[in-house]
Structure formats: structure tokens, C-alpha cells
PDB file of C-alpha atoms and ligand atoms in Angstrom:
ATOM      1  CA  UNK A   1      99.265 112.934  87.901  1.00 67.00           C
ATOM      2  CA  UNK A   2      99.272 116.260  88.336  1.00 66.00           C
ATOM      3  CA  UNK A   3      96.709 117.870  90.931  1.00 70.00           C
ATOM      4  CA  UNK A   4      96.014 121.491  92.080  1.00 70.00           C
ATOM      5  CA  UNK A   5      98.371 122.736  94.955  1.00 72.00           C
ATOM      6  CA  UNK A   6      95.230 123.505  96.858  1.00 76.00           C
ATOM      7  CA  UNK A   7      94.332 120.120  97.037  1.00 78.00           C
ATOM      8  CA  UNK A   8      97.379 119.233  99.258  1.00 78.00           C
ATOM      9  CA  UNK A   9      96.714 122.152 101.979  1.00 82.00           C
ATOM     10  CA  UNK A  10      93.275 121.364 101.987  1.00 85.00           C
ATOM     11  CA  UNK A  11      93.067 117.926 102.439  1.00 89.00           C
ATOM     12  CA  UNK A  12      96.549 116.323 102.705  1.00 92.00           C
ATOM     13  CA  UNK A  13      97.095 113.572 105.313  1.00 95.00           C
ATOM     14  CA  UNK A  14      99.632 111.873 107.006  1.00 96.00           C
ATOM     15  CA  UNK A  15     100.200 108.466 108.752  1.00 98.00           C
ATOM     16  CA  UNK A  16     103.047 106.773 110.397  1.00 98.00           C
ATOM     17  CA  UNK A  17     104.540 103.701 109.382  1.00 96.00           C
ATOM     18  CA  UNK A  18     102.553 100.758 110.655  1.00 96.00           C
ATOM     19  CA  UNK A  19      99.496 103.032 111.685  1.00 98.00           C
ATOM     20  CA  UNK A  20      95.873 101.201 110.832  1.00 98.00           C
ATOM     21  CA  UNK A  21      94.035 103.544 108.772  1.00 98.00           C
ATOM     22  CA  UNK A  22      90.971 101.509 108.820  1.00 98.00           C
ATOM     23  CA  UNK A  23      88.907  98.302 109.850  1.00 97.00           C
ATOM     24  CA  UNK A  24      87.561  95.557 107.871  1.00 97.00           C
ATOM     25  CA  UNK A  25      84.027  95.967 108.371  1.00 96.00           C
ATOM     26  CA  UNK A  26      84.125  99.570 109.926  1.00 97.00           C
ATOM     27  CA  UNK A  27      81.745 101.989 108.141  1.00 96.00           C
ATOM     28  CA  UNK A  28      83.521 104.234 106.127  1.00 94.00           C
ATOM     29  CA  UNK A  29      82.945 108.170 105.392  1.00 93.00           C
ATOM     30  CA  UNK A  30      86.537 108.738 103.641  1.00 95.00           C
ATOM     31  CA  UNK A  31      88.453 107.837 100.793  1.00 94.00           C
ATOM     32  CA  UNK A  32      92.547 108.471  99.861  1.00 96.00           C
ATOM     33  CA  UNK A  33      94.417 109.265  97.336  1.00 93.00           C
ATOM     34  CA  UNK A  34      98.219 108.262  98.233  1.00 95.00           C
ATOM     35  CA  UNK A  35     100.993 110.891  97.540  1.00 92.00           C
ATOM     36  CA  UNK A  36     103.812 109.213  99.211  1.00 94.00           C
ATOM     37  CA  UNK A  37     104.427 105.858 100.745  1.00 95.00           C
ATOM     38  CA  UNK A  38     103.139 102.398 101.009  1.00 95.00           C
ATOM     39  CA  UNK A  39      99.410 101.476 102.245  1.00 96.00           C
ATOM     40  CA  UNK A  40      98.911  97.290 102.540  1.00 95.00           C
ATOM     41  CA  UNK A  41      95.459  96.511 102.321  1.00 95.00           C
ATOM     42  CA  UNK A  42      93.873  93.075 104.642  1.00 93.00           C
ATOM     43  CA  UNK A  43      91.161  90.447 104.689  1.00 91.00           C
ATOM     44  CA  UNK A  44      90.206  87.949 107.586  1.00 89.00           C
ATOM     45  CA  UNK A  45      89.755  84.714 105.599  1.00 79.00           C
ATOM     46  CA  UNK A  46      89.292  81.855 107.583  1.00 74.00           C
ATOM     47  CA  UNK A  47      90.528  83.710 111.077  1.00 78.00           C
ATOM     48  CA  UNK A  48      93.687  84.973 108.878  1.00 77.00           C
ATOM     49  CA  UNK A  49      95.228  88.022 107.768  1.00 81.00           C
ATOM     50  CA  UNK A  50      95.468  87.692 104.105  1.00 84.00           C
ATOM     51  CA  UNK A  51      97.136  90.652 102.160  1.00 87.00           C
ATOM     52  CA  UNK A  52      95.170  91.812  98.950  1.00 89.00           C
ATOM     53  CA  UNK A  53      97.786  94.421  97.677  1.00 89.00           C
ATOM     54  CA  UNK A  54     100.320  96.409  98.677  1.00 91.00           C
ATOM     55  CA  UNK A  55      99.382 100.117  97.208  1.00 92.00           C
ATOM     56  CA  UNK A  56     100.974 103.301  96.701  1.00 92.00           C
ATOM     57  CA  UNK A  57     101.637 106.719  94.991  1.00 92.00           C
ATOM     58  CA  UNK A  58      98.673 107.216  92.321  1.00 89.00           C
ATOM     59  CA  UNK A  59      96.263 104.676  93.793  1.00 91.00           C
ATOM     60  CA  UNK A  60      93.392 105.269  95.560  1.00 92.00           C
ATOM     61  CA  UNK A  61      91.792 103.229  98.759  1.00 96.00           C
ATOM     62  CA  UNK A  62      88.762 103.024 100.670  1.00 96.00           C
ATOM     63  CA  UNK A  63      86.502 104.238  97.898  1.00 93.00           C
ATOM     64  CA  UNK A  64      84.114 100.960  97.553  1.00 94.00           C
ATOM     65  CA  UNK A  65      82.169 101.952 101.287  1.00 95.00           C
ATOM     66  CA  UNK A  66      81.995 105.474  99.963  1.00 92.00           C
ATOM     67  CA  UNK A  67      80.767 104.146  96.115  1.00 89.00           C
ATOM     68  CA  UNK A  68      78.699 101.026  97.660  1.00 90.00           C
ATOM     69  CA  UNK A  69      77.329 102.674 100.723  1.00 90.00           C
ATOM     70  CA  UNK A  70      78.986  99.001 102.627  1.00 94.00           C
ATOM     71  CA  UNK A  71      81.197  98.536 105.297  1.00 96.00           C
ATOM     72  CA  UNK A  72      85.079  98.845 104.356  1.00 97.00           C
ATOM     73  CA  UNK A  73      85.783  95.392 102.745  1.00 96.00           C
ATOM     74  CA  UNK A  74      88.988  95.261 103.870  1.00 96.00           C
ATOM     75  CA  UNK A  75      92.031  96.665 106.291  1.00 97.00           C
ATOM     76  CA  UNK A  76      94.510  99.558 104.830  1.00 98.00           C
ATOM     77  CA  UNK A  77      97.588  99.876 107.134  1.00 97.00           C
ATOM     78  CA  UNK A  78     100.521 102.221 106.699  1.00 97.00           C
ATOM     79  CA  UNK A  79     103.658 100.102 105.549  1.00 95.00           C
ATOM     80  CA  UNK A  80     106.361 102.964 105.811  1.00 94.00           C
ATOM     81  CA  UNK A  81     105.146 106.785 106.254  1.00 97.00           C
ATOM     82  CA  UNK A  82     102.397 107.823 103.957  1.00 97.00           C
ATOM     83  CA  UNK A  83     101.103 111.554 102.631  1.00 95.00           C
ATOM     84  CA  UNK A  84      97.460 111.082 101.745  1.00 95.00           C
ATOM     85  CA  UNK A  85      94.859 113.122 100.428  1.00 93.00           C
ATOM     86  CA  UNK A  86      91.708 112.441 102.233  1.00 94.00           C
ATOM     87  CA  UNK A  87      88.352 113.125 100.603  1.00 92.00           C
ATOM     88  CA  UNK A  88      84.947 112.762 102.650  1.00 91.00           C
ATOM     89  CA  UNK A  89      82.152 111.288 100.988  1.00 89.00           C
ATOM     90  CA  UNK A  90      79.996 114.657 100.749  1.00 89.00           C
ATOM     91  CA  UNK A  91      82.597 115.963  98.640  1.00 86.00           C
ATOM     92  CA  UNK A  92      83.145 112.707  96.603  1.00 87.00           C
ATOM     93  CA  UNK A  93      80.884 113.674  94.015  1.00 86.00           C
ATOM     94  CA  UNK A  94      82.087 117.265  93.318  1.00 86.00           C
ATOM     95  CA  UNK A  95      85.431 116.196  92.920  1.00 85.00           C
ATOM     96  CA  UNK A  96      85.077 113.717  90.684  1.00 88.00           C
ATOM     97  CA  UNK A  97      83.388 116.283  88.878  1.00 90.00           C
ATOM     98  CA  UNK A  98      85.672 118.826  89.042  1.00 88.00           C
ATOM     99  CA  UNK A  99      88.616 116.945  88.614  1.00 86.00           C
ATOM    100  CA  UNK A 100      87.856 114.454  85.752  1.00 89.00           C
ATOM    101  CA  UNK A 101      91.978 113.583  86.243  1.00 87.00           C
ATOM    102  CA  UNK A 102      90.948 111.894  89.747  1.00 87.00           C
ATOM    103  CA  UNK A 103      87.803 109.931  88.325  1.00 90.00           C
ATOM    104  CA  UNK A 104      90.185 109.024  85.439  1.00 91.00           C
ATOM    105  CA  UNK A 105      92.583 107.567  87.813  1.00 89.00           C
ATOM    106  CA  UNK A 106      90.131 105.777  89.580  1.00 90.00           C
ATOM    107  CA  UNK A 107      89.033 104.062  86.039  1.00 93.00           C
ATOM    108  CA  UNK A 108      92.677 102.432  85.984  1.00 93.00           C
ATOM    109  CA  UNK A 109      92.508 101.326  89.372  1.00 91.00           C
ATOM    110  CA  UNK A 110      89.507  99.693  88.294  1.00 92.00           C
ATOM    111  CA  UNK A 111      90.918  98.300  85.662  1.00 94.00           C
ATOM    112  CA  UNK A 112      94.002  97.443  86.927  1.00 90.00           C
ATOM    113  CA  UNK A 113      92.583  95.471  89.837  1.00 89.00           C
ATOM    114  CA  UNK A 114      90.590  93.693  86.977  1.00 93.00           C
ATOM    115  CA  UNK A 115      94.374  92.659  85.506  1.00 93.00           C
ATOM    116  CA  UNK A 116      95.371  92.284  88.768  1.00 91.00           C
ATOM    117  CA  UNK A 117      92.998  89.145  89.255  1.00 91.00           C
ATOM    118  CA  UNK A 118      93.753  87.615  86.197  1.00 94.00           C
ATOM    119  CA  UNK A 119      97.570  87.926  86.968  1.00 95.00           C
ATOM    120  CA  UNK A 120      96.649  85.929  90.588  1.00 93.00           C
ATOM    121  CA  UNK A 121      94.948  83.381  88.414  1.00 94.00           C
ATOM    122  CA  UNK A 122      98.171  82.828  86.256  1.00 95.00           C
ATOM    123  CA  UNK A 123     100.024  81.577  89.430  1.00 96.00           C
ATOM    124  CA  UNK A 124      97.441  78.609  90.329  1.00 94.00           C
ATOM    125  CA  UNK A 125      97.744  77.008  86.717  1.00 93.00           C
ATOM    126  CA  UNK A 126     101.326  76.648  87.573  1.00 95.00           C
ATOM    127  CA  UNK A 127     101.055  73.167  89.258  1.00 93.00           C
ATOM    128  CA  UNK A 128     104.614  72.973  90.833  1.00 96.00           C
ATOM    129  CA  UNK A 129     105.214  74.345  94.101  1.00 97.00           C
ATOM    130  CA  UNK A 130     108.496  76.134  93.495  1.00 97.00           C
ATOM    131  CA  UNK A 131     107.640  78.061  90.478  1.00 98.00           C
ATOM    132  CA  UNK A 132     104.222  78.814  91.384  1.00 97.00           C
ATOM    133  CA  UNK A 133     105.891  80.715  94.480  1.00 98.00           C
ATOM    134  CA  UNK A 134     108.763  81.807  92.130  1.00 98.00           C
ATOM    135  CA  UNK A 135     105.675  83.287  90.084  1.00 98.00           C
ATOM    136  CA  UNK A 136     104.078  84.728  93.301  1.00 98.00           C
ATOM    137  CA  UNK A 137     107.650  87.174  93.599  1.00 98.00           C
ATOM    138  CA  UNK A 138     107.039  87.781  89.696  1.00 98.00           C
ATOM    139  CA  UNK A 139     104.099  89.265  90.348  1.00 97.00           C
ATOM    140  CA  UNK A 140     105.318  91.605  93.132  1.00 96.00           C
ATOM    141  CA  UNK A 141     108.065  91.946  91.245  1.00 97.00           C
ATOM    142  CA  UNK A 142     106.771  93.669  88.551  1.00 95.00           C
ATOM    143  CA  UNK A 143     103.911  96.059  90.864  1.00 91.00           C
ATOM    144  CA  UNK A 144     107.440  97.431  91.970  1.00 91.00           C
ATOM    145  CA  UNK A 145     109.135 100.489  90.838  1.00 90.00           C
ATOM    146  CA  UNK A 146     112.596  99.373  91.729  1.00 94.00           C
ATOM    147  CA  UNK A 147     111.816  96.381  89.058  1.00 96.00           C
ATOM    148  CA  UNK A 148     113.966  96.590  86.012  1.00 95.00           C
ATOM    149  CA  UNK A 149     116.421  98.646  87.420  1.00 96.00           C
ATOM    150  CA  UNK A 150     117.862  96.513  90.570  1.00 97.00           C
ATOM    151  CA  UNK A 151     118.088  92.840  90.719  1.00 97.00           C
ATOM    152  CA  UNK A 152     117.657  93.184  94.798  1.00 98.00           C
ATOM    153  CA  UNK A 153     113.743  93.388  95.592  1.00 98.00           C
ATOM    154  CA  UNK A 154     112.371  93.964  98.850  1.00 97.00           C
ATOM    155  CA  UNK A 155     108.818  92.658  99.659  1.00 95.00           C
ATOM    156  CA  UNK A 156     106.941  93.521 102.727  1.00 92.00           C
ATOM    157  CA  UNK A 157     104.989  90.389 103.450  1.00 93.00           C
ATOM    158  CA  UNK A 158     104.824  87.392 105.754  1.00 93.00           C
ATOM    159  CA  UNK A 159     105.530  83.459 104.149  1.00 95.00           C
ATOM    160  CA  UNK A 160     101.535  83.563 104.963  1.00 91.00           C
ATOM    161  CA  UNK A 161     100.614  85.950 102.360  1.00 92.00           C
ATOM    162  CA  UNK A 162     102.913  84.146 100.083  1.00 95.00           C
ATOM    163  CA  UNK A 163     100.826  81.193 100.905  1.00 94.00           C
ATOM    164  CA  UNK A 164      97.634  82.695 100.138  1.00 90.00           C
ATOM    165  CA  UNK A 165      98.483  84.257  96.963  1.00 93.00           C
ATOM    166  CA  UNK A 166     100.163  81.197  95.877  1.00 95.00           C
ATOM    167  CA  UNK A 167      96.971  79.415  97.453  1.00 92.00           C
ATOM    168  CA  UNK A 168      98.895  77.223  99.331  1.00 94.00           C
ATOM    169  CA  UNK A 169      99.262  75.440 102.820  1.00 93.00           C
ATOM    170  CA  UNK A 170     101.146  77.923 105.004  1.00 92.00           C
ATOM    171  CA  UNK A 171     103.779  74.851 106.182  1.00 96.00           C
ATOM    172  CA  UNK A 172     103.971  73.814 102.630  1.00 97.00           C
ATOM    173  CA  UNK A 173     104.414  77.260 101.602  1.00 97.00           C
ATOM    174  CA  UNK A 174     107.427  77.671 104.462  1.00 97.00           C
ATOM    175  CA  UNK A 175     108.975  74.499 103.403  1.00 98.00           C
ATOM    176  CA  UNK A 176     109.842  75.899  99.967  1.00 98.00           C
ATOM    177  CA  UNK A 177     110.512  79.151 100.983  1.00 98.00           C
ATOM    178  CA  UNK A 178     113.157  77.829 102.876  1.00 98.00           C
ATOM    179  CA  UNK A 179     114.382  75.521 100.531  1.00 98.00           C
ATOM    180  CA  UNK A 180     115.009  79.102  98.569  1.00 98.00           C
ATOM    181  CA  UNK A 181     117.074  80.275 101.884  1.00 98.00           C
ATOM    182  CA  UNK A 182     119.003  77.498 101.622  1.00 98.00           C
ATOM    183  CA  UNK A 183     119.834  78.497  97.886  1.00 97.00           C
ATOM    184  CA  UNK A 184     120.793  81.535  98.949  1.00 97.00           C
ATOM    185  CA  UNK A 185     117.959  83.084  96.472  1.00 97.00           C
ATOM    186  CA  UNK A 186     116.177  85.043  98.973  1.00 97.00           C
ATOM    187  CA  UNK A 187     116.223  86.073 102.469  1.00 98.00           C
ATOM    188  CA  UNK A 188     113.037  85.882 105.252  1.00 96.00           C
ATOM    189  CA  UNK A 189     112.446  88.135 107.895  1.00 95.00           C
ATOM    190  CA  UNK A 190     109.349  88.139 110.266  1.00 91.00           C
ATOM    191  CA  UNK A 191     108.440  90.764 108.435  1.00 89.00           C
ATOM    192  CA  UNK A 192     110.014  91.093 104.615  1.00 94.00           C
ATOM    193  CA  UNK A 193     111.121  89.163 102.263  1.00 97.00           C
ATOM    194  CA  UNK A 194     114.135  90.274 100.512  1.00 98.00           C
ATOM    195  CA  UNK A 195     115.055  88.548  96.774  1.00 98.00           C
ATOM    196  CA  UNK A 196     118.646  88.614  95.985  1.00 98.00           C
ATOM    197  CA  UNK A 197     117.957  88.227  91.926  1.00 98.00           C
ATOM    198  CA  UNK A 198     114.439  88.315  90.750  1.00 98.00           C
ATOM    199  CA  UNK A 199     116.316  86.827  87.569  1.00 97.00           C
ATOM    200  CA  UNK A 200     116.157  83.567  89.244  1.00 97.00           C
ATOM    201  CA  UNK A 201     112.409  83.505  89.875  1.00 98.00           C
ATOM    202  CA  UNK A 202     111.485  84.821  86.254  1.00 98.00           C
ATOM    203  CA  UNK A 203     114.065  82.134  84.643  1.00 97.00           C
ATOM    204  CA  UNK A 204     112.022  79.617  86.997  1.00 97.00           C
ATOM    205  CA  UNK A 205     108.141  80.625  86.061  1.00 97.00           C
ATOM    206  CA  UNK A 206     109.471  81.387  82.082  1.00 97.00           C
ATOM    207  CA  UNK A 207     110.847  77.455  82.032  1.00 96.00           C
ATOM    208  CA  UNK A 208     107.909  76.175  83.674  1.00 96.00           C
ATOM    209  CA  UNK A 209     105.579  78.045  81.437  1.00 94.00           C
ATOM    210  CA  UNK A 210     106.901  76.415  78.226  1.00 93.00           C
ATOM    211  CA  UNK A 211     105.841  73.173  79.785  1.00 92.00           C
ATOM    212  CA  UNK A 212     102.486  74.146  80.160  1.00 85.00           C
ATOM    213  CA  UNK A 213     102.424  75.629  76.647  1.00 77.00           C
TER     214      UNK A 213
HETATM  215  P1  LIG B   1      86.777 100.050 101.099  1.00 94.62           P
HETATM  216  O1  LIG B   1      85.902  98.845 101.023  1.00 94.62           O
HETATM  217  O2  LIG B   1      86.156 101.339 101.406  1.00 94.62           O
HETATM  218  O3  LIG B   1      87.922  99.766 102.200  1.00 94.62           O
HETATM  219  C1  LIG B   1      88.901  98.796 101.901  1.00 94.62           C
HETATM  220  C2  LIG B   1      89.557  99.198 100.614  1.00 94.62           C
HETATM  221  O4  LIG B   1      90.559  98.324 100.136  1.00 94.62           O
HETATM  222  C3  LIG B   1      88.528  99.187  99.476  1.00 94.62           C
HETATM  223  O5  LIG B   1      87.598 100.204  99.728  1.00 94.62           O
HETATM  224  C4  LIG B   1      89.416  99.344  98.286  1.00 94.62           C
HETATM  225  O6  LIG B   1      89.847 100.665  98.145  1.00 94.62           O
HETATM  226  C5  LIG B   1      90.597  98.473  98.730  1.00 94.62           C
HETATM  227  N1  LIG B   1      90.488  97.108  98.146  1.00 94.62           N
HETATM  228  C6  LIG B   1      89.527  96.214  98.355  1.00 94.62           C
HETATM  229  N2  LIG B   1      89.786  95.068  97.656  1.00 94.62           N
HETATM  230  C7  LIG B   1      90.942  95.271  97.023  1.00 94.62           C
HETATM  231  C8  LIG B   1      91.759  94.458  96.169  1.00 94.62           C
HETATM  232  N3  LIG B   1      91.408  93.216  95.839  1.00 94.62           N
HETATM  233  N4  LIG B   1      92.878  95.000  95.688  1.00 94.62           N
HETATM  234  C9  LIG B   1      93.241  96.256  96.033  1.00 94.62           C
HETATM  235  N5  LIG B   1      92.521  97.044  96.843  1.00 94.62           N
HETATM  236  C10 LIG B   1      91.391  96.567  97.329  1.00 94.62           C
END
């Protein structure tokens, strides 16, 4: 999307990689519009740290305490370095107003987090472990840019959000994961995942699909 120049000197932003933008729970005053970079954002369920999305360029975040008037509903931390624009709630309204580009954009976001949940509900009808984790990877997969073009994907989550978006035990969860070490299909790291060939994971989910067909 294109947006006025002035909008960057006036209120462009900047965090570093792993900086917490904001708290679960915190009130909020601001919202942001990402320019560059990564931005995951957390809920505590059940005393854990469960990853709802990992955002970037084009999206917006922290605009439901702003919209709502609530607390922020979840935590938005940097995942590499990010280039924000920052907009505080007094001037929420004029911009949106003034810019019917940015309340556009914040239409799809709606609307894509609408998709997003039905995509999430996809991988729990898949009653096998292994492809309803291969499925969890699909589903990353294709939120990434690199997707299409590279085999090699690069995730930044833990096996627990796997777990949780697979809605799975975490030790469960681990023990398949690893199985798909073993394989040689993906690589873990305390904090990545890296999949040699997404190939194998869509080949997986597509075969188990037809059985539920
Ligand atoms: P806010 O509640 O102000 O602070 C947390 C932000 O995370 C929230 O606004 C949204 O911008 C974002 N957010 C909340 N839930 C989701 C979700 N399920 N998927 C993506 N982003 C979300």
C-alpha cells in the first residue's frame, strides 16, 4: 500500500529484534501499522505462552484496545527489527478518515483473521498426529512470502506453539516433531523451526485429506 511520505517522518517507529512492544492486559493508547519486519503476537492460556500469529509488512496490531476501549488482548513482540508506524488513539479517527487506504487495510485484516480461524479449524479435523502437524507447517507455510519460491522455510516458533495450534499435548507434539528430525524433514532449534521441503508436509496433509473426503 502506498502511504504519504509524511506519514513515515511523523510517526514512524522502530523496535529491536526481540523487544516487547506490549502486555497482555496492559491498557493500550496506540496502534501500528508494520513497514518492515516481523511482530509475533501472545496469549497466556493455561499459564502458557501460546502464539496467535506471526505478523508483518501491511498488517496492523494493537487496534482492538484502541476500537474496544479493553485492555490489549494479547502480547506483540519484535521477532527480527521492525519499522512501525505508530498512531495514538486521538488521532485514530482522523486517519481513518483521511486515509480510507488504512481503514481499507484494516477491513482485510479483519477479514483475513476471519479466514485465518477457519484455516486453524481445518487442522483439528485431521485426526492423525503427523499430518495434522504436517498441516500446522502448511499453514505457516503459506502466511509466508518465501512460499512458492523456496522449498527451505524458516518458522520462528517453539514445538509449544506447534502444539497449540495443532491442539495437541506439548510431549505428544515433541514426539512427532522429532520423529520428523529423524527423517531428516525438518530441523528444531530452541527457537525456529526450519523445514527442509514444505513439499513433504503438503504431499502429507493432501493424502490425508482424500481420506477424509
Ligand atoms: P490489542 O488487543 O490492542 O493488542 C493485542 C493485539 O494483537 C490486538 O489488539 C490485535 O491487533 C492483535 N491480535 C489479537 N488477536 C489476534 C489474532 N487472533 N490474530 C492476530 N492478531 C491478533
Amino acid at each position: 500500500m502506498l502511504l504519504p511520505e509524511s506519514l513515515f517522518e511523523k510517526f514512524g517507529t522502530e523496535f529491536e529484534a526481540g523487544q516487547i512492544i506490549f502486555c497482555e492486559y496492559e491498557p493500550g493508547t496506540d496502534c501500528y501499522f508494520i513497514q518492515e519486519g516481523q511482530v509475533k503476537i501472545t496469549k497466556t492460556v493455561s499459564r502458557n505462552q501460546k502464539t496467535l500469529d506471526i505478523i508483518g509488512p501491511g498488517d496492523f496490531f494493537g487496534e482492538m484496545a484502541i476500537l474496544e476501549e479493553e485492555p490489549r488482548s494479547a502480547s506483540a513482540i519484535a521477532v527480527d527489527d521492525v519499522r512501525a508506524l505508530r498512531f495514538k488513539q486521538e488521532n485514530f479517527d482522523s486517519l481513518m478518515n483521511s486515509i480510507p487506504q488504512l481503514a481499507f487495510q484494516l477491513l482485510k485484516i479483519f477479514a483475513h483473521r476471519i479466514f485465518d480461524q477457519r484455516r486453524r479449524l481445518q487442522i483439528l479435523i485431521i485426526d492423525e498426529p503427523q499430518p495434522r502437524i504436517a498441516d500446522v507447517f502448511l499453514m505457516l507455510a503459506e502466511k509466508d512470502k518465501n512460499y512458492g519460491h523456496t522449498n527451505q522455510l524458516t518458522f520462528p516458533i517453539t514445538v509449544e506453539d506447534v502444539a497449540a495450534w495443532a491442539g495437541m499435548a506439548p510431549a505428544e507434539t515433541q514426539r512427532v516433531v522429532s520423529a520428523f528430525v529423524n527423517q531428516g524433514k525438518l530441523e528444531l532449534f530452541a527457537d525456529r523451526v526450519v523445514i527442509k521441503n514444505i513439499n513433504d508436509f503438503k504431499r502429507m496433509v493432501a493424502n490425508k485429506r482424500k481420506t477424509l473426503e
